[in-house]
Amino acid sequence: MPSDDAVLEVSVLASLDAIPAAEWDDCACPETADGGPPLDPFTTHRFLKALEDSRSVGGRSGWQPRYLAVRHGAETVACAPLYAKSHSQGEYIFDHNWAHAFERAGGRYYPKLQVAVPFTPATGRRFLTKPGWEVPGTEALLQGALQVASNHGLSSVHVTFCTGAEAERGGAAGLMRRVTQQFHWVNEGYPDFGAFLASLSSRKRKNIRKERAAAQGFGGEILRLTGDQIQPEHWDAVWVFYQDTGSRKWGTPYLTRDFFRQAHDHLRRDVLLVLAVRNGRPVAGALNFLGREALYGRYWGAIEHHPCLHFEACYYQAIDHAIETGLKRVEAGAQGEHKLARGYLPAPTHSLHWVANESFAGAIAEYLEAERAAVDEEIEILTGYGPFRRTGAEADQQE
């Protein structure tokens, strides 16, 4: 346990090769000491190193690793995934308008610093600390990130998809808080998918049954694979799906082909792969990651169009797996109000922002205050339109 006068040293690391995996993971996922999975698979040493080793980050990607490590003597007590960014792609908390406004006024917005998991809109701890070091470790990491920005004359520091507790702590330290929203499915202890359906209104229940029947009629079978069930040829199919979706959504896919090779070698126990196979060939699929309490939907793609197959592979199979394995929730990724009708309700997501220019920071703070109120209202309204059964007059209207 730290003493009040503990001396902490913050280092900036250009590669995860500079820190042993066990030292990083003692901060990122100390819960795995019991032999179970991490709460957050995305901040593990193996996931971040797969991004680095596959050159999905570094090089010309616009994500330059600047990991932070905090040491007390010879002991690593905290760390953080920090990147110098030359653009705002792959973040999912959008600040493009801030960048345009700052540069129109004659400022230089890039490079900036991002405490984040690249290309991954999933909530998790961003200030990774050993148990007992939460307060001093987080303070050291935060001050370290701000010092790096100051030393290099950078415009800003952004902490994206942090936890609510981290957002509160950062806000108390003077950073600006931002609230956005995603759609998550919550497991209310359902024994099976039928029990989940029974919690929905009659109309939504019938619609989901129709969608599942349509999807299952695509002419093949739907497989759920994890761990050693996943073979190298399955990643070949995932790469094809990912390229198609990535080129349509982002212009250029963020992940390299080698990331999927790295995933097979190092991450497949963290993965749930849903594949729609017809005539022996995968024609569509969804890539999910598994945490101790949640399933995280990441990528979907298809080389053939079949009605409702997207809903089945991405949403209903994820719910099936969560129920069967006792996971508490499914986080379906960024955007998509169509998820609401399929049992996914809006949930707040949090980020923190520091901007060096005081005038510009003041304008952003005013914007964020109004945005938080709007997001809170939107979450309340969307939740009210949720698919779950009501009672009394509400039920009569909904049915």
PDB file of C-alpha atoms in Angstrom, residues 19-154:
ATOM      1  CA  ILE A  19       7.426  -3.284 -20.083  1.00  0.00           C
ATOM      2  CA  PRO A  20       6.875  -6.967 -19.256  1.00  0.00           C
ATOM      3  CA  ALA A  21       3.368  -8.221 -19.904  1.00  0.00           C
ATOM      4  CA  ALA A  22       2.951  -9.297 -16.280  1.00  0.00           C
ATOM      5  CA  GLU A  23       3.816  -5.818 -14.986  1.00  0.00           C
ATOM      6  CA  TRP A  24       1.325  -4.155 -17.332  1.00  0.00           C
ATOM      7  CA  ASP A  25      -1.428  -6.659 -16.621  1.00  0.00           C
ATOM      8  CA  ASP A  26      -0.947  -6.403 -12.861  1.00  0.00           C
ATOM      9  CA  CYS A  27      -2.288  -2.874 -13.369  1.00  0.00           C
ATOM     10  CA  ALA A  28      -4.672  -3.475 -16.287  1.00  0.00           C
ATOM     11  CA  CYS A  29      -6.375  -6.643 -15.100  1.00  0.00           C
ATOM     12  CA  PRO A  30      -5.376  -7.647 -11.566  1.00  0.00           C
ATOM     13  CA  GLU A  31      -8.601  -9.664 -11.310  1.00  0.00           C
ATOM     14  CA  THR A  32      -7.087 -12.332 -13.583  1.00  0.00           C
ATOM     15  CA  ALA A  33      -4.980 -13.511 -10.641  1.00  0.00           C
ATOM     16  CA  ASP A  34      -7.869 -15.913  -9.931  1.00  0.00           C
ATOM     17  CA  GLY A  35      -7.363 -17.538 -13.339  1.00  0.00           C
ATOM     18  CA  GLY A  36     -10.457 -15.961 -14.892  1.00  0.00           C
ATOM     19  CA  PRO A  37     -10.753 -13.581 -17.833  1.00  0.00           C
ATOM     20  CA  PRO A  38     -10.096  -9.836 -17.617  1.00  0.00           C
ATOM     21  CA  LEU A  39     -12.897  -7.393 -17.043  1.00  0.00           C
ATOM     22  CA  ASP A  40     -11.644  -5.436 -20.053  1.00  0.00           C
ATOM     23  CA  PRO A  41      -9.872  -7.441 -22.777  1.00  0.00           C
ATOM     24  CA  PHE A  42      -8.869  -4.291 -24.658  1.00  0.00           C
ATOM     25  CA  THR A  43      -6.399  -2.857 -22.137  1.00  0.00           C
ATOM     26  CA  THR A  44      -4.503  -6.103 -21.683  1.00  0.00           C
ATOM     27  CA  HIS A  45      -0.874  -6.172 -22.755  1.00  0.00           C
ATOM     28  CA  ARG A  46      -1.665  -8.841 -25.381  1.00  0.00           C
ATOM     29  CA  PHE A  47      -4.392  -6.802 -27.099  1.00  0.00           C
ATOM     30  CA  LEU A  48      -2.456  -3.536 -27.215  1.00  0.00           C
ATOM     31  CA  LYS A  49       0.692  -5.356 -28.306  1.00  0.00           C
ATOM     32  CA  ALA A  50      -1.232  -7.063 -31.112  1.00  0.00           C
ATOM     33  CA  LEU A  51      -2.162  -3.595 -32.384  1.00  0.00           C
ATOM     34  CA  GLU A  52       1.457  -2.506 -32.142  1.00  0.00           C
ATOM     35  CA  ASP A  53       3.098  -5.622 -33.563  1.00  0.00           C
ATOM     36  CA  SER A  54       0.666  -5.702 -36.496  1.00  0.00           C
ATOM     37  CA  ARG A  55       1.454  -2.028 -37.255  1.00  0.00           C
ATOM     38  CA  SER A  56      -2.195  -1.130 -36.857  1.00  0.00           C
ATOM     39  CA  VAL A  57      -0.722   1.611 -34.660  1.00  0.00           C
ATOM     40  CA  GLY A  58       2.622   3.314 -35.177  1.00  0.00           C
ATOM     41  CA  GLY A  59       4.183   4.039 -38.550  1.00  0.00           C
ATOM     42  CA  ARG A  60       1.855   6.088 -40.726  1.00  0.00           C
ATOM     43  CA  SER A  61      -1.308   5.118 -38.837  1.00  0.00           C
ATOM     44  CA  GLY A  62      -1.552   8.448 -37.007  1.00  0.00           C
ATOM     45  CA  TRP A  63      -1.491   6.594 -33.661  1.00  0.00           C
ATOM     46  CA  GLN A  64       2.024   6.882 -32.184  1.00  0.00           C
ATOM     47  CA  PRO A  65       2.407   4.910 -28.927  1.00  0.00           C
ATOM     48  CA  ARG A  66       3.472   6.949 -25.912  1.00  0.00           C
ATOM     49  CA  TYR A  67       2.450   4.566 -23.142  1.00  0.00           C
ATOM     50  CA  LEU A  68       2.780   5.844 -19.589  1.00  0.00           C
ATOM     51  CA  ALA A  69       4.235   3.771 -16.751  1.00  0.00           C
ATOM     52  CA  VAL A  70       4.354   4.857 -13.108  1.00  0.00           C
ATOM     53  CA  ARG A  71       6.907   3.234 -10.831  1.00  0.00           C
ATOM     54  CA  HIS A  72       7.386   3.265  -7.100  1.00  0.00           C
ATOM     55  CA  GLY A  73      10.986   2.222  -6.809  1.00  0.00           C
ATOM     56  CA  ALA A  74      11.321  -0.894  -8.959  1.00  0.00           C
ATOM     57  CA  GLU A  75       7.579  -1.663  -8.850  1.00  0.00           C
ATOM     58  CA  THR A  76       5.222  -0.653 -11.674  1.00  0.00           C
ATOM     59  CA  VAL A  77       2.070   0.586  -9.928  1.00  0.00           C
ATOM     60  CA  ALA A  78       0.148   2.247 -12.801  1.00  0.00           C
ATOM     61  CA  CYS A  79       0.133   2.535 -16.575  1.00  0.00           C
ATOM     62  CA  ALA A  80      -1.986   3.986 -19.383  1.00  0.00           C
ATOM     63  CA  PRO A  81      -2.441   3.499 -23.139  1.00  0.00           C
ATOM     64  CA  LEU A  82      -1.410   6.931 -24.446  1.00  0.00           C
ATOM     65  CA  TYR A  83      -1.008   7.865 -28.123  1.00  0.00           C
ATOM     66  CA  ALA A  84       0.068  10.952 -30.019  1.00  0.00           C
ATOM     67  CA  LYS A  85      -2.551  11.523 -32.719  1.00  0.00           C
ATOM     68  CA  SER A  86      -2.162  13.334 -36.041  1.00  0.00           C
ATOM     69  CA  HIS A  87      -5.902  13.054 -36.850  1.00  0.00           C
ATOM     70  CA  SER A  88      -9.181  12.178 -35.131  1.00  0.00           C
ATOM     71  CA  GLN A  89      -9.952   8.898 -36.892  1.00  0.00           C
ATOM     72  CA  GLY A  90     -10.724   5.679 -35.029  1.00  0.00           C
ATOM     73  CA  GLU A  91     -11.792   7.383 -31.793  1.00  0.00           C
ATOM     74  CA  TYR A  92     -15.637   7.359 -31.910  1.00  0.00           C
ATOM     75  CA  ILE A  93     -15.809  10.425 -29.645  1.00  0.00           C
ATOM     76  CA  PHE A  94     -15.880  13.038 -32.348  1.00  0.00           C
ATOM     77  CA  ASP A  95     -13.894  16.255 -32.067  1.00  0.00           C
ATOM     78  CA  HIS A  96     -13.522  17.067 -35.771  1.00  0.00           C
ATOM     79  CA  ASN A  97     -15.504  20.285 -35.354  1.00  0.00           C
ATOM     80  CA  TRP A  98     -13.218  21.373 -32.529  1.00  0.00           C
ATOM     81  CA  ALA A  99     -10.189  20.780 -34.728  1.00  0.00           C
ATOM     82  CA  HIS A 100     -11.685  22.721 -37.658  1.00  0.00           C
ATOM     83  CA  ALA A 101     -12.667  25.650 -35.448  1.00  0.00           C
ATOM     84  CA  PHE A 102      -9.274  25.818 -33.755  1.00  0.00           C
ATOM     85  CA  GLU A 103      -7.394  25.698 -37.053  1.00  0.00           C
ATOM     86  CA  ARG A 104      -9.693  28.283 -38.696  1.00  0.00           C
ATOM     87  CA  ALA A 105      -8.747  30.573 -35.818  1.00  0.00           C
ATOM     88  CA  GLY A 106      -5.066  30.045 -36.611  1.00  0.00           C
ATOM     89  CA  GLY A 107      -4.271  27.343 -34.077  1.00  0.00           C
ATOM     90  CA  ARG A 108      -2.649  23.939 -34.562  1.00  0.00           C
ATOM     91  CA  TYR A 109      -4.882  21.175 -33.206  1.00  0.00           C
ATOM     92  CA  TYR A 110      -2.722  18.224 -34.240  1.00  0.00           C
ATOM     93  CA  PRO A 111      -0.822  16.465 -32.862  1.00  0.00           C
ATOM     94  CA  LYS A 112      -2.845  15.845 -29.736  1.00  0.00           C
ATOM     95  CA  LEU A 113      -2.700  13.173 -27.036  1.00  0.00           C
ATOM     96  CA  GLN A 114      -5.264  10.418 -26.662  1.00  0.00           C
ATOM     97  CA  VAL A 115      -5.621   8.114 -23.654  1.00  0.00           C
ATOM     98  CA  ALA A 116      -7.635   5.397 -25.336  1.00  0.00           C
ATOM     99  CA  VAL A 117      -7.772   1.952 -26.863  1.00  0.00           C
ATOM    100  CA  PRO A 118      -7.412   2.557 -30.609  1.00  0.00           C
ATOM    101  CA  PHE A 119     -10.440   1.807 -32.798  1.00  0.00           C
ATOM    102  CA  THR A 120     -12.397   0.509 -29.803  1.00  0.00           C
ATOM    103  CA  PRO A 121     -15.527   2.310 -28.529  1.00  0.00           C
ATOM    104  CA  ALA A 122     -15.822   0.234 -25.359  1.00  0.00           C
ATOM    105  CA  THR A 123     -15.916   1.624 -21.839  1.00  0.00           C
ATOM    106  CA  GLY A 124     -13.133   0.572 -19.501  1.00  0.00           C
ATOM    107  CA  ARG A 125     -10.507   1.923 -17.157  1.00  0.00           C
ATOM    108  CA  ARG A 126      -7.997   4.158 -18.883  1.00  0.00           C
ATOM    109  CA  PHE A 127      -5.868   4.894 -15.813  1.00  0.00           C
ATOM    110  CA  LEU A 128      -4.699   1.382 -14.988  1.00  0.00           C
ATOM    111  CA  THR A 129      -3.509   0.929 -11.419  1.00  0.00           C
ATOM    112  CA  LYS A 130      -2.558  -1.852  -9.090  1.00  0.00           C
ATOM    113  CA  PRO A 131      -5.046  -2.411  -6.261  1.00  0.00           C
ATOM    114  CA  GLY A 132      -4.414   0.124  -3.548  1.00  0.00           C
ATOM    115  CA  TRP A 133      -2.774   2.590  -5.931  1.00  0.00           C
ATOM    116  CA  GLU A 134      -5.974   3.919  -7.497  1.00  0.00           C
ATOM    117  CA  VAL A 135      -5.732   7.489  -6.216  1.00  0.00           C
ATOM    118  CA  PRO A 136      -1.984   8.242  -6.411  1.00  0.00           C
ATOM    119  CA  GLY A 137      -1.549   6.144  -9.557  1.00  0.00           C
ATOM    120  CA  THR A 138      -4.363   7.900 -11.402  1.00  0.00           C
ATOM    121  CA  GLU A 139      -3.107  11.308 -10.313  1.00  0.00           C
ATOM    122  CA  ALA A 140       0.396  10.478 -11.535  1.00  0.00           C
ATOM    123  CA  LEU A 141      -0.860   9.220 -14.897  1.00  0.00           C
ATOM    124  CA  LEU A 142      -3.059  12.248 -15.430  1.00  0.00           C
ATOM    125  CA  GLN A 143      -0.312  14.675 -14.497  1.00  0.00           C
ATOM    126  CA  GLY A 144       2.093  12.713 -16.681  1.00  0.00           C
ATOM    127  CA  ALA A 145      -0.149  13.032 -19.733  1.00  0.00           C
ATOM    128  CA  LEU A 146      -0.614  16.779 -19.152  1.00  0.00           C
ATOM    129  CA  GLN A 147       3.129  17.222 -18.685  1.00  0.00           C
ATOM    130  CA  VAL A 148       3.870  15.446 -21.971  1.00  0.00           C
ATOM    131  CA  ALA A 149       1.398  17.763 -23.728  1.00  0.00           C
ATOM    132  CA  SER A 150       2.938  20.830 -22.110  1.00  0.00           C
ATOM    133  CA  ASN A 151       6.524  19.770 -22.824  1.00  0.00           C
ATOM    134  CA  HIS A 152       5.780  19.344 -26.524  1.00  0.00           C
ATOM    135  CA  GLY A 153       3.390  22.279 -26.937  1.00  0.00           C
ATOM    136  CA  LEU A 154       0.442  20.045 -27.849  1.00  0.00           C
TER     137      LEU A 154
END
